[in-house]
Amino acid sequence: MLTTRRVFLHHSLSIASVVGANGLLGSAQAKEKAMARTTGPVIVSTWPFGKASNDEALRILTQGGSGLDAVEKGIWVTENDLSNSSVGAGGMPNAKGVVQLDACIMSGPGHKAGSVAAIEGIRHPISAARRVMEKTKHVMLVGSGAREFALKEGLETAEMPTEARRREWLQWKSKQENADGKNHDTIALILLAPDGHFYGGCSTSGWAYKLSGRVGDSPIIGGGLYVDDQVGAAGATGLGENVMRYCGSFQVVSFMQRGATPTEACLETVKAIARKDPKGSDLSINFIAVDKKGRYGAAGSAQGFSYSVTTPKFSRVETARAVTAKELGPIGGNRL
Ligand code: ASP
């Protein structure tokens, strides 16, 4: 009983601190209000490399394409970039030298989702995820079953790892290093379409030199991506183990549902996770979000996260707000 009350109190405080606050978060809210959408789509994706994907997504929407086409074909741009070591065929392999890719997609209308995990040799895992959503009764396919399905759907295969990644992996293997979890990124792309609906997708090769079969947050609905057509969309990048245990993207959308702006929702999610996680500020987690008003925002557990935003008026990379040590409190959190 006591525990329940404490959790409830803590929860209420945390919400009170994000809604209508006049402090630090208040200014973030004001900035976002100023950027409120009047017309047109808002496309947000993780990292500077997401900008090329955003631009393609905008091109598709501008030509009258669907929100799902914009997400899928936008993400194709990053999946096609072999210089990108964390997405698609250019991605880093696992400890056995095999590239295993994760992806998911969500449609606000109908609250539909599709996902593939640890899929091998398929050039566009985002398309496999979309086919799972549109052509099966399931949400998620993994491993060899996911590959078989993709092949049956006629999806393109690709050689992976690339020669460069194979050489890096051989070097890593010869040194018998541990996979330190420092090498990874994801494209998470979320958008508010001109028709007022939300769509999103994620694609990654995950944690470099991970254990064979390891699946991160990116293909987990509510972890690496979440879309609620009544509220908004959120996506994640960073150490998946520190996102999926907390339903990270779902939390961001929930904060927005309770009145937080996108930036506030991302910050509050990082803080909520940090409070529970013994690793404190060393979480390596980052979120992006967009809401019904077309406001967008992002936050990370440390400095260094940047993300791409594209509307008909501009396409640019912005620096995410990092949660400060003061906001996080003592490392290791409050340990309820
Ligand atoms: N979240 C991805 C994973 O853990 C990696 C990343 O976004 O950095 O697989």
Coordinates of C-alpha atoms and ligand atoms in Angstrom, one line a residue:
M1 CA 0.0 0.0 0.0
L2 CA 2.7 2.4 1.0
T3 CA 4.7 1.6 -2.1
T4 CA 1.6 2.2 -4.2
R5 CA 1.1 5.6 -2.6
R6 CA 4.7 6.6 -3.0
V7 CA 4.7 5.6 -6.7
F8 CA 1.5 7.6 -7.2
L9 CA 2.9 10.6 -5.5
H10 CA 6.1 10.4 -7.4
H11 CA 4.1 10.1 -10.6
S12 CA 1.9 13.1 -9.9
L13 CA 4.9 15.2 -9.0
S14 CA 6.7 14.2 -12.2
I15 CA 3.6 15.2 -14.3
A16 CA 3.2 18.4 -12.4
S17 CA 6.8 19.2 -13.2
V18 CA 6.3 19.0 -16.9
V19 CA 2.9 20.6 -17.3
G20 CA 2.8 24.4 -17.2
A21 CA 6.2 24.6 -15.5
N22 CA 7.8 28.1 -15.5
G23 CA 11.4 26.9 -15.1
L24 CA 13.7 25.3 -17.6
L25 CA 11.1 23.2 -19.2
G26 CA 8.8 26.2 -19.4
S27 CA 11.2 27.8 -21.9
A28 CA 11.3 24.7 -24.0
Q29 CA 7.6 24.8 -24.1
A30 CA 7.5 28.4 -25.2
K31 CA 10.0 27.7 -28.0
E32 CA 8.0 24.8 -29.2
K33 CA 4.8 26.8 -29.2
A34 CA 6.5 29.4 -31.4
M35 CA 7.3 26.6 -33.8
A36 CA 3.8 25.2 -33.9
R37 CA 2.8 24.0 -37.3
T38 CA 0.4 25.9 -39.4
T39 CA 0.3 23.7 -42.5
G40 CA 2.2 20.8 -44.1
P41 CA 4.0 17.8 -42.8
V42 CA 6.6 17.6 -40.0
I43 CA 9.3 14.9 -40.4
V44 CA 11.7 14.2 -37.6
S45 CA 14.5 11.6 -37.5
T46 CA 17.5 10.6 -35.5
W47 CA 21.0 11.8 -36.3
P48 CA 22.3 14.1 -39.0
F49 CA 22.2 11.1 -41.5
G50 CA 18.4 11.1 -41.1
K51 CA 18.2 14.4 -43.0
A52 CA 18.5 12.8 -46.4
S53 CA 15.8 10.3 -45.4
N54 CA 13.6 13.2 -44.2
D55 CA 14.1 15.0 -47.5
E56 CA 13.0 12.0 -49.5
A57 CA 10.0 11.5 -47.2
L58 CA 9.0 15.2 -47.8
R59 CA 9.4 14.7 -51.6
I60 CA 7.1 11.7 -51.4
L61 CA 4.5 13.5 -49.3
T62 CA 4.7 16.6 -51.5
Q63 CA 3.9 14.5 -54.6
G64 CA 0.9 13.1 -52.9
G65 CA 2.4 9.9 -51.6
S66 CA 1.1 8.2 -48.5
G67 CA 2.6 8.6 -45.0
L68 CA 3.7 5.0 -45.0
D69 CA 5.4 5.4 -48.4
A70 CA 7.2 8.5 -47.0
V71 CA 8.4 6.5 -44.0
E72 CA 9.4 3.4 -46.0
K73 CA 11.1 5.1 -48.9
G74 CA 12.6 7.8 -46.7
I75 CA 14.3 5.1 -44.6
W76 CA 15.5 3.4 -47.8
V77 CA 17.8 6.3 -48.4
T78 CA 19.7 5.5 -45.1
E79 CA 19.5 1.7 -45.7
N80 CA 21.0 2.2 -49.1
D81 CA 24.0 4.2 -47.8
L82 CA 26.8 1.7 -47.4
S83 CA 29.0 4.2 -45.6
N84 CA 26.5 4.1 -42.7
S85 CA 27.8 1.5 -40.3
S86 CA 24.7 1.1 -38.2
V87 CA 21.8 0.7 -40.7
G88 CA 21.2 -1.7 -43.6
A89 CA 23.8 -3.6 -45.6
G90 CA 26.6 -1.2 -44.5
G91 CA 25.9 -2.1 -40.9
M92 CA 28.2 -3.8 -38.4
P93 CA 27.9 -7.5 -38.1
N94 CA 27.4 -9.5 -34.9
A95 CA 30.1 -11.4 -33.0
K96 CA 30.0 -14.2 -35.6
G97 CA 30.5 -11.8 -38.5
V98 CA 26.8 -11.9 -39.5
V99 CA 24.8 -8.8 -40.1
Q100 CA 21.4 -9.1 -38.3
L101 CA 19.0 -6.3 -38.9
D102 CA 16.1 -5.0 -36.9
A103 CA 13.2 -2.7 -38.2
C104 CA 9.7 -1.8 -37.4
I105 CA 6.9 0.5 -38.8
M106 CA 3.7 1.9 -37.4
S107 CA 0.7 3.5 -38.9
G108 CA -1.4 5.8 -36.7
P109 CA -4.6 5.1 -38.6
G110 CA -5.8 1.7 -37.5
H111 CA -3.0 1.6 -34.9
K112 CA -1.1 -0.9 -37.1
A113 CA 2.4 -2.2 -36.6
G114 CA 4.9 -4.5 -38.3
S115 CA 8.3 -5.6 -37.3
V116 CA 11.3 -7.8 -38.2
A117 CA 14.2 -8.7 -35.9
A118 CA 17.6 -10.4 -36.6
I119 CA 16.7 -10.6 -40.3
E120 CA 19.7 -11.5 -42.5
G121 CA 20.6 -10.5 -46.1
I122 CA 17.6 -8.4 -46.9
R123 CA 18.4 -4.9 -48.3
H124 CA 15.4 -3.1 -46.9
P125 CA 14.3 -4.5 -43.5
I126 CA 11.8 -1.5 -43.2
S127 CA 10.0 -3.0 -46.2
A128 CA 9.9 -6.4 -44.6
A129 CA 8.4 -4.8 -41.5
R130 CA 5.8 -3.0 -43.7
R131 CA 4.9 -6.3 -45.4
V132 CA 4.5 -8.0 -42.0
M133 CA 2.1 -5.2 -41.1
E134 CA 0.1 -5.2 -44.3
K135 CA 0.2 -8.8 -45.4
T136 CA 0.1 -11.0 -42.3
K137 CA -2.0 -11.3 -39.2
H138 CA 1.1 -10.9 -37.1
V139 CA 3.1 -8.0 -35.8
M140 CA 6.6 -9.4 -35.6
L141 CA 8.7 -12.0 -37.5
V142 CA 12.3 -12.9 -36.5
G143 CA 15.4 -14.6 -37.8
S144 CA 15.1 -17.2 -40.6
G145 CA 11.3 -16.9 -40.6
A146 CA 11.5 -13.2 -41.3
R147 CA 14.0 -13.7 -44.1
E148 CA 11.9 -16.5 -45.7
F149 CA 8.8 -14.2 -45.6
A150 CA 10.8 -11.3 -47.1
L151 CA 12.1 -13.5 -49.9
K152 CA 8.6 -14.8 -50.6
E153 CA 7.4 -11.2 -50.8
G154 CA 10.1 -10.6 -53.5
L155 CA 12.2 -8.3 -51.4
E156 CA 15.7 -7.6 -52.6
T157 CA 18.6 -9.3 -51.0
A158 CA 22.0 -7.8 -50.4
E159 CA 25.6 -9.0 -49.7
M160 CA 26.5 -8.1 -46.1
P161 CA 28.7 -7.4 -44.3
T162 CA 30.5 -5.2 -46.9
E163 CA 34.2 -5.9 -47.4
A164 CA 35.1 -2.9 -45.2
R165 CA 32.9 -4.1 -42.3
R166 CA 34.3 -7.7 -42.7
R167 CA 37.8 -6.4 -42.3
E168 CA 36.9 -4.4 -39.2
W169 CA 35.2 -7.4 -37.7
L170 CA 38.2 -9.7 -38.4
Q171 CA 40.4 -7.1 -36.7
W172 CA 38.0 -6.9 -33.7
K173 CA 37.9 -10.7 -33.6
S174 CA 41.7 -11.1 -33.6
K175 CA 42.0 -8.8 -30.6
Q176 CA 39.3 -10.8 -28.8
E177 CA 37.7 -7.6 -27.6
N178 CA 34.4 -7.4 -25.9
A179 CA 31.5 -5.8 -27.7
D180 CA 31.6 -2.6 -25.7
G181 CA 28.2 -1.3 -26.9
K182 CA 29.8 1.9 -28.1
N183 CA 29.2 1.4 -31.8
H184 CA 25.6 1.6 -32.8
D185 CA 22.9 4.0 -34.2
T186 CA 19.5 3.8 -35.6
I187 CA 17.3 5.7 -38.1
A188 CA 14.0 6.3 -36.4
L189 CA 11.8 8.5 -38.6
I190 CA 8.5 9.8 -37.4
L191 CA 6.1 12.1 -39.2
L192 CA 2.9 14.1 -39.0
A193 CA 1.4 13.8 -42.5
P194 CA -0.5 16.7 -44.1
D195 CA -3.7 14.7 -43.4
G196 CA -3.1 15.0 -39.6
H197 CA -2.1 11.3 -39.2
F198 CA 1.1 10.0 -37.7
Y199 CA 3.5 7.3 -39.1
G200 CA 6.9 6.1 -38.1
G201 CA 9.6 3.6 -38.7
C202 CA 13.0 2.4 -37.4
S203 CA 15.9 0.5 -39.0
T204 CA 19.2 -0.6 -37.5
S205 CA 22.0 -3.2 -37.5
G206 CA 22.1 -2.7 -33.7
W207 CA 24.9 -3.0 -31.3
A208 CA 28.2 -3.8 -33.2
Y209 CA 29.5 -7.3 -32.5
K210 CA 26.5 -8.2 -30.4
L211 CA 25.8 -11.7 -29.5
S212 CA 24.2 -13.7 -32.3
G213 CA 20.4 -13.4 -32.0
R214 CA 20.5 -10.2 -29.9
V215 CA 17.6 -7.9 -30.6
G216 CA 17.5 -4.3 -29.5
D217 CA 14.7 -1.8 -28.9
S218 CA 14.3 -0.7 -32.5
P219 CA 11.9 -3.4 -33.7
I220 CA 10.0 -3.4 -30.4
I221 CA 6.8 -1.5 -30.6
G222 CA 6.7 0.9 -27.7
G223 CA 10.5 0.6 -27.3
G224 CA 12.3 2.0 -30.3
L225 CA 9.1 3.5 -31.8
Y226 CA 5.5 4.3 -30.8
V227 CA 2.7 6.0 -32.7
D228 CA -0.6 7.0 -31.3
D229 CA -2.7 8.8 -33.8
Q230 CA -4.6 10.8 -31.2
V231 CA -1.4 12.1 -29.6
G232 CA 1.8 11.9 -31.6
A233 CA 4.8 9.8 -32.3
A234 CA 8.2 9.0 -30.7
G235 CA 11.3 7.2 -31.6
A236 CA 14.6 6.2 -29.9
T237 CA 18.2 5.7 -30.6
G238 CA 21.0 4.6 -28.2
L239 CA 21.6 1.5 -26.2
G240 CA 18.6 -0.6 -26.8
E241 CA 18.9 -2.5 -23.6
N242 CA 18.3 0.8 -21.7
V243 CA 15.2 1.7 -23.8
M244 CA 13.3 -1.6 -24.2
R245 CA 13.2 -2.4 -20.5
Y246 CA 11.3 0.9 -20.0
C247 CA 9.0 1.0 -23.0
G248 CA 10.9 4.2 -23.8
S249 CA 9.0 5.5 -26.8
F250 CA 5.7 4.6 -25.3
Q251 CA 6.6 6.6 -22.3
V252 CA 7.4 9.7 -24.4
V253 CA 3.9 9.5 -26.1
S254 CA 2.3 8.9 -22.7
F255 CA 3.9 12.1 -21.4
M256 CA 2.6 14.0 -24.4
Q257 CA -0.8 12.6 -23.9
R258 CA -0.8 14.0 -20.3
G259 CA 0.1 17.5 -21.6
A260 CA 3.9 17.6 -22.0
T261 CA 5.4 19.1 -25.2
P262 CA 7.6 16.8 -27.3
T263 CA 10.8 18.1 -25.7
E264 CA 9.4 17.9 -22.2
A265 CA 8.1 14.4 -22.9
C266 CA 11.6 13.2 -24.1
L267 CA 13.3 14.8 -21.2
E268 CA 10.9 13.4 -18.7
T269 CA 11.3 9.9 -20.2
V270 CA 15.1 10.1 -19.9
K271 CA 14.7 11.3 -16.3
A272 CA 12.2 8.6 -15.5
I273 CA 14.6 5.9 -16.8
A274 CA 17.6 7.4 -15.2
R275 CA 15.8 7.5 -11.8
K276 CA 15.4 3.7 -12.0
D277 CA 18.6 2.7 -13.7
P278 CA 21.8 2.2 -11.6
K279 CA 23.9 3.4 -14.6
G280 CA 22.4 6.9 -14.0
S281 CA 23.5 9.4 -16.6
D282 CA 25.6 6.9 -18.5
L283 CA 22.5 5.4 -20.2
S284 CA 23.3 6.4 -23.7
I285 CA 19.6 6.9 -24.7
N286 CA 18.0 9.5 -26.9
F287 CA 14.4 10.2 -28.0
I288 CA 12.7 12.3 -30.7
A289 CA 9.0 13.2 -30.7
V290 CA 6.3 15.1 -32.6
D291 CA 2.8 16.0 -31.5
K292 CA -0.6 16.7 -32.8
K293 CA 0.1 20.4 -33.1
G294 CA 3.2 19.7 -35.2
R295 CA 5.6 20.6 -32.4
Y296 CA 8.7 18.5 -32.3
G297 CA 11.5 17.9 -29.8
A298 CA 14.3 15.6 -28.6
A299 CA 16.4 14.9 -25.6
G300 CA 19.3 12.6 -24.6
S301 CA 20.9 11.3 -21.5
A302 CA 24.1 13.1 -22.4
Q303 CA 25.4 15.8 -24.8
G304 CA 26.0 14.9 -28.4
F305 CA 22.6 13.8 -29.8
S306 CA 21.5 15.7 -32.9
Y307 CA 18.5 15.0 -35.0
S308 CA 17.0 16.1 -38.3
V309 CA 13.8 18.0 -38.8
T310 CA 12.2 18.7 -42.1
T311 CA 9.1 20.7 -43.0
P312 CA 8.1 22.4 -46.3
K313 CA 9.8 25.5 -44.9
F314 CA 13.2 24.1 -43.8
S315 CA 15.3 20.9 -43.5
R316 CA 18.0 21.0 -40.8
V317 CA 19.9 19.3 -38.1
E318 CA 19.2 20.4 -34.5
T319 CA 21.0 19.7 -31.3
A320 CA 19.0 17.8 -28.7
R321 CA 18.6 19.0 -25.2
A322 CA 20.6 16.8 -22.8
V323 CA 19.4 16.0 -19.3
T324 CA 21.7 17.8 -16.9
A325 CA 23.4 16.1 -14.0
K326 CA 21.3 18.3 -11.7
E327 CA 18.1 17.2 -13.2
L328 CA 19.1 13.5 -12.9
G329 CA 20.1 13.8 -9.3
P330 CA 22.6 11.4 -7.8
I331 CA 23.9 8.8 -10.2
G332 CA 22.0 5.6 -9.6
G333 CA 18.8 7.5 -9.2
N334 CA 16.3 7.5 -6.4
R335 CA 16.0 3.7 -6.2
L336 CA 12.4 3.8 -5.0
Ligands
ASP1 N1 18.9 1.2 -30.4 C1 19.8 0.5 -31.3 C2 20.0 -0.9 -30.7 O1 20.2 -1.0 -29.5 C3 21.1 1.1 -31.5 C4 21.1 2.6 -31.6 O2 20.1 3.3 -31.9 O3 22.2 3.2 -31.3 O4 20.0 -1.9 -31.4

